């Protein structure tokens, strides 16, 4: 199938777009408003952009009335946010914090999520999350949408502090991914977590015959 978004729909029962870009790491973002209300919400339009200095982005869509969600409003007002790694064990709290709470509601209190203070920024860190980045806003881009809520704020932050729980490291000093099971978003209401890792460092050619037959394999 082929379709041109904007002039036609896919014809499928659900929009397949987000299910094509998978898995997306979840930016479980904590912020604090100018008035001092703490906020926590998940954003799967999240990614690292470069590593020196380490830099991440989060894209927050607008509310139906075109106003920014609390996370975007707080980042724009204070210039600060924290990324908390979402893991399989934390999945219920990740989804719980996505509820459309009123702006005055502190999700940490509402969901009894334990927290610890940050070093360089005011937003809190989720205590049970094994890795957190303290971030300062460096750039912003307004992305227009075909509807009010499809428009987005793309917010870029420089990572000024990195916390890694020592218990999250292997004896060799690497992040123990399959033990942490980072949570990732797919399309629809689907999620995944990383349970299998394999190393790949060079082209061996062993797959060459398979690649020649990729179309056949897909249609078998
Ligand atoms: C796993 C997950 C990922 C999400 N990703 C996004 C996203 O990338 N952008 C967005 O605008 N909303 C996203 N949402 C919805 C927001 O979390 C939701 O609108 C939330 O109420 C926003 O909270 P806030 O107003 O406190 O920022 C996501 C929800 C879930 C459960």
PDB file of C-alpha atoms and ligand atoms in Angstrom:
ATOM      1  CA  UNK A   1       0.000   0.000   0.000  1.00  0.00           C
ATOM      2  CA  UNK A   2       0.986   3.628  -0.422  1.00  0.00           C
ATOM      3  CA  UNK A   3      -0.714   6.787   0.813  1.00  0.00           C
ATOM      4  CA  UNK A   4       0.082  10.486   0.924  1.00  0.00           C
ATOM      5  CA  UNK A   5      -0.638  11.852   4.415  1.00  0.00           C
ATOM      6  CA  UNK A   6      -2.362  15.207   4.146  1.00  0.00           C
ATOM      7  CA  UNK A   7      -4.314  14.393   0.995  1.00  0.00           C
ATOM      8  CA  UNK A   8      -5.593  10.915   1.884  1.00  0.00           C
ATOM      9  CA  UNK A   9      -5.824   8.510   4.815  1.00  0.00           C
ATOM     10  CA  UNK A  10      -4.215   5.081   5.013  1.00  0.00           C
ATOM     11  CA  UNK A  11      -7.606   3.367   4.832  1.00  0.00           C
ATOM     12  CA  UNK A  12      -6.523   1.191   7.762  1.00  0.00           C
ATOM     13  CA  UNK A  13      -8.633   1.067  10.941  1.00  0.00           C
ATOM     14  CA  UNK A  14      -5.902   2.948  12.863  1.00  0.00           C
ATOM     15  CA  UNK A  15      -3.259   5.421  11.731  1.00  0.00           C
ATOM     16  CA  UNK A  16      -0.113   3.263  11.204  1.00  0.00           C
ATOM     17  CA  UNK A  17       2.418   6.131  11.372  1.00  0.00           C
ATOM     18  CA  UNK A  18       3.534   5.783  14.997  1.00  0.00           C
ATOM     19  CA  UNK A  19       3.706   2.019  14.639  1.00  0.00           C
ATOM     20  CA  UNK A  20       6.301   2.476  11.895  1.00  0.00           C
ATOM     21  CA  UNK A  21       8.744   4.343  14.144  1.00  0.00           C
ATOM     22  CA  UNK A  22       9.334   1.770  16.848  1.00  0.00           C
ATOM     23  CA  UNK A  23      10.368   1.341  19.535  1.00  0.00           C
ATOM     24  CA  UNK A  24      10.436   4.918  20.819  1.00  0.00           C
ATOM     25  CA  UNK A  25      12.212   5.495  24.131  1.00  0.00           C
ATOM     26  CA  UNK A  26       9.919   7.065  26.671  1.00  0.00           C
ATOM     27  CA  UNK A  27      10.846  10.465  27.994  1.00  0.00           C
ATOM     28  CA  UNK A  28       9.377  10.350  31.482  1.00  0.00           C
ATOM     29  CA  UNK A  29       9.743  14.056  32.047  1.00  0.00           C
ATOM     30  CA  UNK A  30       9.618  15.869  35.367  1.00  0.00           C
ATOM     31  CA  UNK A  31       9.252  19.639  35.468  1.00  0.00           C
ATOM     32  CA  UNK A  32       8.138  22.319  37.895  1.00  0.00           C
ATOM     33  CA  UNK A  33       5.906  25.277  37.074  1.00  0.00           C
ATOM     34  CA  UNK A  34       6.845  28.896  37.704  1.00  0.00           C
ATOM     35  CA  UNK A  35       4.404  28.726  40.647  1.00  0.00           C
ATOM     36  CA  UNK A  36       6.264  25.720  42.091  1.00  0.00           C
ATOM     37  CA  UNK A  37       3.874  22.867  41.161  1.00  0.00           C
ATOM     38  CA  UNK A  38       5.821  19.690  40.323  1.00  0.00           C
ATOM     39  CA  UNK A  39       4.766  17.698  37.254  1.00  0.00           C
ATOM     40  CA  UNK A  40       5.567  14.295  35.756  1.00  0.00           C
ATOM     41  CA  UNK A  41       4.369  12.915  32.388  1.00  0.00           C
ATOM     42  CA  UNK A  42       5.516  10.455  29.696  1.00  0.00           C
ATOM     43  CA  UNK A  43       6.507  11.610  26.195  1.00  0.00           C
ATOM     44  CA  UNK A  44       7.481   9.032  23.588  1.00  0.00           C
ATOM     45  CA  UNK A  45       8.429  11.691  21.083  1.00  0.00           C
ATOM     46  CA  UNK A  46      11.766  11.748  22.880  1.00  0.00           C
ATOM     47  CA  UNK A  47      15.292  11.103  21.638  1.00  0.00           C
ATOM     48  CA  UNK A  48      18.969  11.855  22.071  1.00  0.00           C
ATOM     49  CA  UNK A  49      20.322  14.236  19.418  1.00  0.00           C
ATOM     50  CA  UNK A  50      24.077  14.325  20.021  1.00  0.00           C
ATOM     51  CA  UNK A  51      26.460  13.353  22.803  1.00  0.00           C
ATOM     52  CA  UNK A  52      29.042  16.126  23.374  1.00  0.00           C
ATOM     53  CA  UNK A  53      27.507  17.979  24.972  1.00  0.00           C
ATOM     54  CA  UNK A  54      24.840  15.334  25.563  1.00  0.00           C
ATOM     55  CA  UNK A  55      21.593  16.706  24.161  1.00  0.00           C
ATOM     56  CA  UNK A  56      18.032  15.364  24.081  1.00  0.00           C
ATOM     57  CA  UNK A  57      14.717  16.464  22.586  1.00  0.00           C
ATOM     58  CA  UNK A  58      11.109  16.074  23.596  1.00  0.00           C
ATOM     59  CA  UNK A  59       8.158  16.950  21.356  1.00  0.00           C
ATOM     60  CA  UNK A  60       4.933  17.805  23.164  1.00  0.00           C
ATOM     61  CA  UNK A  61       1.720  18.155  21.240  1.00  0.00           C
ATOM     62  CA  UNK A  62      -0.734  20.902  22.131  1.00  0.00           C
ATOM     63  CA  UNK A  63      -3.971  20.425  24.031  1.00  0.00           C
ATOM     64  CA  UNK A  64      -7.177  20.416  21.973  1.00  0.00           C
ATOM     65  CA  UNK A  65      -7.506  24.187  22.519  1.00  0.00           C
ATOM     66  CA  UNK A  66      -3.986  24.750  21.154  1.00  0.00           C
ATOM     67  CA  UNK A  67      -2.406  25.551  24.540  1.00  0.00           C
ATOM     68  CA  UNK A  68       0.773  23.753  25.647  1.00  0.00           C
ATOM     69  CA  UNK A  69       0.564  20.733  27.943  1.00  0.00           C
ATOM     70  CA  UNK A  70       1.997  21.279  31.435  1.00  0.00           C
ATOM     71  CA  UNK A  71       5.367  19.741  30.562  1.00  0.00           C
ATOM     72  CA  UNK A  72       5.947  22.104  27.618  1.00  0.00           C
ATOM     73  CA  UNK A  73       4.561  25.114  29.496  1.00  0.00           C
ATOM     74  CA  UNK A  74       6.847  24.413  32.460  1.00  0.00           C
ATOM     75  CA  UNK A  75       9.954  23.873  30.321  1.00  0.00           C
ATOM     76  CA  UNK A  76       9.264  27.087  28.391  1.00  0.00           C
ATOM     77  CA  UNK A  77       8.686  28.997  31.649  1.00  0.00           C
ATOM     78  CA  UNK A  78      11.658  27.675  33.647  1.00  0.00           C
ATOM     79  CA  UNK A  79      14.083  26.302  31.025  1.00  0.00           C
ATOM     80  CA  UNK A  80      14.557  23.082  33.024  1.00  0.00           C
ATOM     81  CA  UNK A  81      13.470  19.451  32.914  1.00  0.00           C
ATOM     82  CA  UNK A  82      14.571  15.995  34.029  1.00  0.00           C
ATOM     83  CA  UNK A  83      14.406  12.817  31.953  1.00  0.00           C
ATOM     84  CA  UNK A  84      13.758   9.707  34.033  1.00  0.00           C
ATOM     85  CA  UNK A  85      14.328   6.286  32.477  1.00  0.00           C
ATOM     86  CA  UNK A  86      11.011   4.413  32.394  1.00  0.00           C
ATOM     87  CA  UNK A  87      11.381   0.707  33.057  1.00  0.00           C
ATOM     88  CA  UNK A  88       9.075  -2.296  32.871  1.00  0.00           C
ATOM     89  CA  UNK A  89       8.759  -2.329  36.676  1.00  0.00           C
ATOM     90  CA  UNK A  90       7.607   1.323  36.614  1.00  0.00           C
ATOM     91  CA  UNK A  91       5.097   0.868  33.771  1.00  0.00           C
ATOM     92  CA  UNK A  92       1.930   1.436  35.850  1.00  0.00           C
ATOM     93  CA  UNK A  93       3.231   4.752  37.181  1.00  0.00           C
ATOM     94  CA  UNK A  94       4.383   5.813  33.710  1.00  0.00           C
ATOM     95  CA  UNK A  95       0.886   5.350  32.320  1.00  0.00           C
ATOM     96  CA  UNK A  96      -0.723   6.737  35.486  1.00  0.00           C
ATOM     97  CA  UNK A  97       1.238   9.959  35.105  1.00  0.00           C
ATOM     98  CA  UNK A  98      -0.129  10.414  31.564  1.00  0.00           C
ATOM     99  CA  UNK A  99      -3.628  11.172  32.828  1.00  0.00           C
ATOM    100  CA  UNK A 100      -4.826  14.633  31.910  1.00  0.00           C
ATOM    101  CA  UNK A 101      -4.570  15.986  35.447  1.00  0.00           C
ATOM    102  CA  UNK A 102      -5.369  19.646  36.067  1.00  0.00           C
ATOM    103  CA  UNK A 103      -2.324  21.930  35.930  1.00  0.00           C
ATOM    104  CA  UNK A 104      -2.320  22.407  39.710  1.00  0.00           C
ATOM    105  CA  UNK A 105      -1.990  18.654  40.335  1.00  0.00           C
ATOM    106  CA  UNK A 106       1.402  17.259  41.346  1.00  0.00           C
ATOM    107  CA  UNK A 107       1.616  13.714  39.893  1.00  0.00           C
ATOM    108  CA  UNK A 108       4.318  12.786  42.431  1.00  0.00           C
ATOM    109  CA  UNK A 109       1.833  13.380  45.278  1.00  0.00           C
ATOM    110  CA  UNK A 110      -1.205  12.095  43.407  1.00  0.00           C
ATOM    111  CA  UNK A 111       0.435   8.750  42.519  1.00  0.00           C
ATOM    112  CA  UNK A 112       2.673   8.568  45.626  1.00  0.00           C
ATOM    113  CA  UNK A 113       5.788   8.416  43.459  1.00  0.00           C
ATOM    114  CA  UNK A 114       8.927   8.700  45.595  1.00  0.00           C
ATOM    115  CA  UNK A 115      11.386  11.355  44.443  1.00  0.00           C
ATOM    116  CA  UNK A 116      14.837  12.739  45.154  1.00  0.00           C
ATOM    117  CA  UNK A 117      16.096  16.278  44.474  1.00  0.00           C
ATOM    118  CA  UNK A 118      18.258  17.116  41.463  1.00  0.00           C
ATOM    119  CA  UNK A 119      21.716  18.665  41.666  1.00  0.00           C
ATOM    120  CA  UNK A 120      21.624  21.428  39.020  1.00  0.00           C
ATOM    121  CA  UNK A 121      17.906  21.946  38.288  1.00  0.00           C
ATOM    122  CA  UNK A 122      14.689  22.359  40.281  1.00  0.00           C
ATOM    123  CA  UNK A 123      12.570  19.499  38.830  1.00  0.00           C
ATOM    124  CA  UNK A 124      12.602  16.299  40.915  1.00  0.00           C
ATOM    125  CA  UNK A 125      13.945  12.910  39.932  1.00  0.00           C
ATOM    126  CA  UNK A 126      11.874   9.717  40.157  1.00  0.00           C
ATOM    127  CA  UNK A 127      13.534   7.750  42.965  1.00  0.00           C
ATOM    128  CA  UNK A 128      12.866   4.272  41.512  1.00  0.00           C
ATOM    129  CA  UNK A 129      14.156   5.162  38.050  1.00  0.00           C
ATOM    130  CA  UNK A 130      17.704   3.830  37.517  1.00  0.00           C
ATOM    131  CA  UNK A 131      18.935   6.658  35.240  1.00  0.00           C
ATOM    132  CA  UNK A 132      18.044  10.346  35.133  1.00  0.00           C
ATOM    133  CA  UNK A 133      19.277  13.304  33.059  1.00  0.00           C
ATOM    134  CA  UNK A 134      19.078  16.844  34.418  1.00  0.00           C
ATOM    135  CA  UNK A 135      18.465  19.108  31.395  1.00  0.00           C
ATOM    136  CA  UNK A 136      18.461  22.806  30.489  1.00  0.00           C
ATOM    137  CA  UNK A 137      16.461  24.090  27.502  1.00  0.00           C
ATOM    138  CA  UNK A 138      18.754  25.307  24.713  1.00  0.00           C
ATOM    139  CA  UNK A 139      16.463  25.500  21.650  1.00  0.00           C
ATOM    140  CA  UNK A 140      12.806  25.312  20.764  1.00  0.00           C
ATOM    141  CA  UNK A 141      10.877  24.852  17.541  1.00  0.00           C
ATOM    142  CA  UNK A 142       7.149  25.221  16.971  1.00  0.00           C
ATOM    143  CA  UNK A 143       5.888  22.497  14.611  1.00  0.00           C
ATOM    144  CA  UNK A 144       2.582  23.394  12.924  1.00  0.00           C
ATOM    145  CA  UNK A 145      -0.178  20.767  12.801  1.00  0.00           C
ATOM    146  CA  UNK A 146      -3.214  20.155  10.626  1.00  0.00           C
ATOM    147  CA  UNK A 147      -5.311  20.480  13.793  1.00  0.00           C
ATOM    148  CA  UNK A 148      -4.643  22.459  16.978  1.00  0.00           C
ATOM    149  CA  UNK A 149      -3.630  19.376  18.968  1.00  0.00           C
ATOM    150  CA  UNK A 150      -1.438  18.045  16.169  1.00  0.00           C
ATOM    151  CA  UNK A 151       0.855  21.058  16.505  1.00  0.00           C
ATOM    152  CA  UNK A 152       3.855  20.499  18.739  1.00  0.00           C
ATOM    153  CA  UNK A 153       6.611  22.170  20.692  1.00  0.00           C
ATOM    154  CA  UNK A 154       9.964  20.562  19.993  1.00  0.00           C
ATOM    155  CA  UNK A 155      12.152  21.317  22.986  1.00  0.00           C
ATOM    156  CA  UNK A 156      15.895  20.639  22.958  1.00  0.00           C
ATOM    157  CA  UNK A 157      17.777  20.328  26.213  1.00  0.00           C
ATOM    158  CA  UNK A 158      21.442  20.053  27.105  1.00  0.00           C
ATOM    159  CA  UNK A 159      22.079  17.344  29.686  1.00  0.00           C
ATOM    160  CA  UNK A 160      23.921  19.032  32.549  1.00  0.00           C
ATOM    161  CA  UNK A 161      23.751  16.177  35.050  1.00  0.00           C
ATOM    162  CA  UNK A 162      23.598  12.384  34.630  1.00  0.00           C
ATOM    163  CA  UNK A 163      22.609  10.077  37.479  1.00  0.00           C
ATOM    164  CA  UNK A 164      23.135   6.324  37.080  1.00  0.00           C
ATOM    165  CA  UNK A 165      22.285   4.035  39.985  1.00  0.00           C
ATOM    166  CA  UNK A 166      25.422   1.990  40.721  1.00  0.00           C
ATOM    167  CA  UNK A 167      23.160  -1.062  41.005  1.00  0.00           C
ATOM    168  CA  UNK A 168      22.227  -0.546  37.329  1.00  0.00           C
ATOM    169  CA  UNK A 169      25.774  -1.321  36.164  1.00  0.00           C
ATOM    170  CA  UNK A 170      27.297  -4.679  35.273  1.00  0.00           C
ATOM    171  CA  UNK A 171      30.622  -5.711  36.876  1.00  0.00           C
ATOM    172  CA  UNK A 172      32.213  -4.539  33.588  1.00  0.00           C
ATOM    173  CA  UNK A 173      30.807  -1.043  34.121  1.00  0.00           C
ATOM    174  CA  UNK A 174      28.150  -1.155  31.406  1.00  0.00           C
ATOM    175  CA  UNK A 175      24.501  -0.280  31.872  1.00  0.00           C
ATOM    176  CA  UNK A 176      22.735  -3.573  32.554  1.00  0.00           C
ATOM    177  CA  UNK A 177      19.952  -3.080  30.017  1.00  0.00           C
ATOM    178  CA  UNK A 178      18.315  -6.499  30.126  1.00  0.00           C
ATOM    179  CA  UNK A 179      18.039  -6.281  33.920  1.00  0.00           C
ATOM    180  CA  UNK A 180      16.605  -2.732  33.852  1.00  0.00           C
ATOM    181  CA  UNK A 181      14.239  -3.494  30.963  1.00  0.00           C
ATOM    182  CA  UNK A 182      13.778   0.081  29.675  1.00  0.00           C
ATOM    183  CA  UNK A 183      10.195   0.646  28.557  1.00  0.00           C
ATOM    184  CA  UNK A 184       9.493   1.843  25.023  1.00  0.00           C
ATOM    185  CA  UNK A 185       6.369   2.913  23.169  1.00  0.00           C
ATOM    186  CA  UNK A 186       5.108   1.424  19.955  1.00  0.00           C
ATOM    187  CA  UNK A 187       1.952   2.226  17.989  1.00  0.00           C
ATOM    188  CA  UNK A 188      -1.639   1.917  19.182  1.00  0.00           C
ATOM    189  CA  UNK A 189      -1.599   1.122  22.930  1.00  0.00           C
ATOM    190  CA  UNK A 190       1.383  -1.198  22.608  1.00  0.00           C
ATOM    191  CA  UNK A 191       4.621  -1.089  24.551  1.00  0.00           C
ATOM    192  CA  UNK A 192       7.773  -3.140  24.605  1.00  0.00           C
ATOM    193  CA  UNK A 193      10.781  -3.438  26.868  1.00  0.00           C
ATOM    194  CA  UNK A 194      14.316  -4.497  26.082  1.00  0.00           C
ATOM    195  CA  UNK A 195      14.850  -8.107  27.095  1.00  0.00           C
ATOM    196  CA  UNK A 196      17.312  -9.211  24.431  1.00  0.00           C
ATOM    197  CA  UNK A 197      20.539  -7.556  23.335  1.00  0.00           C
ATOM    198  CA  UNK A 198      23.003  -8.726  20.699  1.00  0.00           C
ATOM    199  CA  UNK A 199      26.314  -7.294  19.629  1.00  0.00           C
ATOM    200  CA  UNK A 200      27.091  -6.451  16.004  1.00  0.00           C
ATOM    201  CA  UNK A 201      30.362  -4.852  15.063  1.00  0.00           C
ATOM    202  CA  UNK A 202      31.318  -5.847  11.545  1.00  0.00           C
ATOM    203  CA  UNK A 203      29.896  -7.038   8.222  1.00  0.00           C
ATOM    204  CA  UNK A 204      30.547 -10.758   7.871  1.00  0.00           C
ATOM    205  CA  UNK A 205      28.596 -11.393   4.656  1.00  0.00           C
ATOM    206  CA  UNK A 206      26.949 -14.408   6.274  1.00  0.00           C
ATOM    207  CA  UNK A 207      23.534 -12.848   5.773  1.00  0.00           C
ATOM    208  CA  UNK A 208      24.122 -11.936   2.116  1.00  0.00           C
ATOM    209  CA  UNK A 209      21.992 -14.755   0.715  1.00  0.00           C
ATOM    210  CA  UNK A 210      19.196 -13.836   3.085  1.00  0.00           C
ATOM    211  CA  UNK A 211      19.279 -10.190   2.049  1.00  0.00           C
ATOM    212  CA  UNK A 212      18.904 -11.140  -1.605  1.00  0.00           C
ATOM    213  CA  UNK A 213      15.715 -12.940  -0.675  1.00  0.00           C
ATOM    214  CA  UNK A 214      14.249 -10.357   1.737  1.00  0.00           C
ATOM    215  CA  UNK A 215      11.177  -9.741  -0.411  1.00  0.00           C
ATOM    216  CA  UNK A 216      10.501 -13.473  -0.618  1.00  0.00           C
ATOM    217  CA  UNK A 217      10.949 -13.900   3.125  1.00  0.00           C
ATOM    218  CA  UNK A 218       8.497 -11.058   3.871  1.00  0.00           C
ATOM    219  CA  UNK A 219       5.865 -12.466   1.545  1.00  0.00           C
ATOM    220  CA  UNK A 220       6.339 -16.143   2.430  1.00  0.00           C
TER     221      UNK A 220
HETATM  222  C1  LIG B   1       3.727   6.232  26.942  1.00  0.00           C
HETATM  223  C2  LIG B   1       3.124   7.560  26.581  1.00  0.00           C
HETATM  224  C3  LIG B   1       3.808   8.398  25.696  1.00  0.00           C
HETATM  225  C4  LIG B   1       3.276   9.652  25.380  1.00  0.00           C
HETATM  226  N1  LIG B   1       3.950  10.433  24.497  1.00  0.00           N
HETATM  227  C5  LIG B   1       3.494  11.677  24.209  1.00  0.00           C
HETATM  228  C6  LIG B   1       4.223  12.524  23.309  1.00  0.00           C
HETATM  229  O1  LIG B   1       5.288  12.166  22.800  1.00  0.00           O
HETATM  230  N2  LIG B   1       3.721  13.764  23.070  1.00  0.00           N
HETATM  231  C7  LIG B   1       2.574  14.210  23.651  1.00  0.00           C
HETATM  232  O2  LIG B   1       2.175  15.355  23.405  1.00  0.00           O
HETATM  233  N3  LIG B   1       1.857  13.423  24.512  1.00  0.00           N
HETATM  234  C8  LIG B   1       2.303  12.188  24.802  1.00  0.00           C
HETATM  235  N4  LIG B   1       1.603  11.382  25.676  1.00  0.00           N
HETATM  236  C9  LIG B   1       0.420  11.938  26.343  1.00  0.00           C
HETATM  237  C10 LIG B   1       0.832  12.781  27.548  1.00  0.00           C
HETATM  238  O3  LIG B   1       1.555  11.998  28.500  1.00  0.00           O
HETATM  239  C11 LIG B   1      -0.463  13.324  28.227  1.00  0.00           C
HETATM  240  O4  LIG B   1      -1.082  14.247  27.337  1.00  0.00           O
HETATM  241  C12 LIG B   1      -0.217  13.965  29.579  1.00  0.00           C
HETATM  242  O5  LIG B   1      -1.460  14.268  30.188  1.00  0.00           O
HETATM  243  C13 LIG B   1       0.582  15.245  29.472  1.00  0.00           C
HETATM  244  O6  LIG B   1       0.816  15.690  30.793  1.00  0.00           O
HETATM  245  P1  LIG B   1       1.279  17.148  31.160  1.00  0.00           P
HETATM  246  O7  LIG B   1       0.179  18.122  30.761  1.00  0.00           O
HETATM  247  O8  LIG B   1       1.446  17.079  32.642  1.00  0.00           O
HETATM  248  O9  LIG B   1       2.569  17.424  30.433  1.00  0.00           O
HETATM  249  C14 LIG B   1       2.069  10.098  25.968  1.00  0.00           C
HETATM  250  C15 LIG B   1       1.370   9.235  26.838  1.00  0.00           C
HETATM  251  C16 LIG B   1       1.893   7.986  27.118  1.00  0.00           C
HETATM  252  C17 LIG B   1       1.135   7.066  28.058  1.00  0.00           C
END
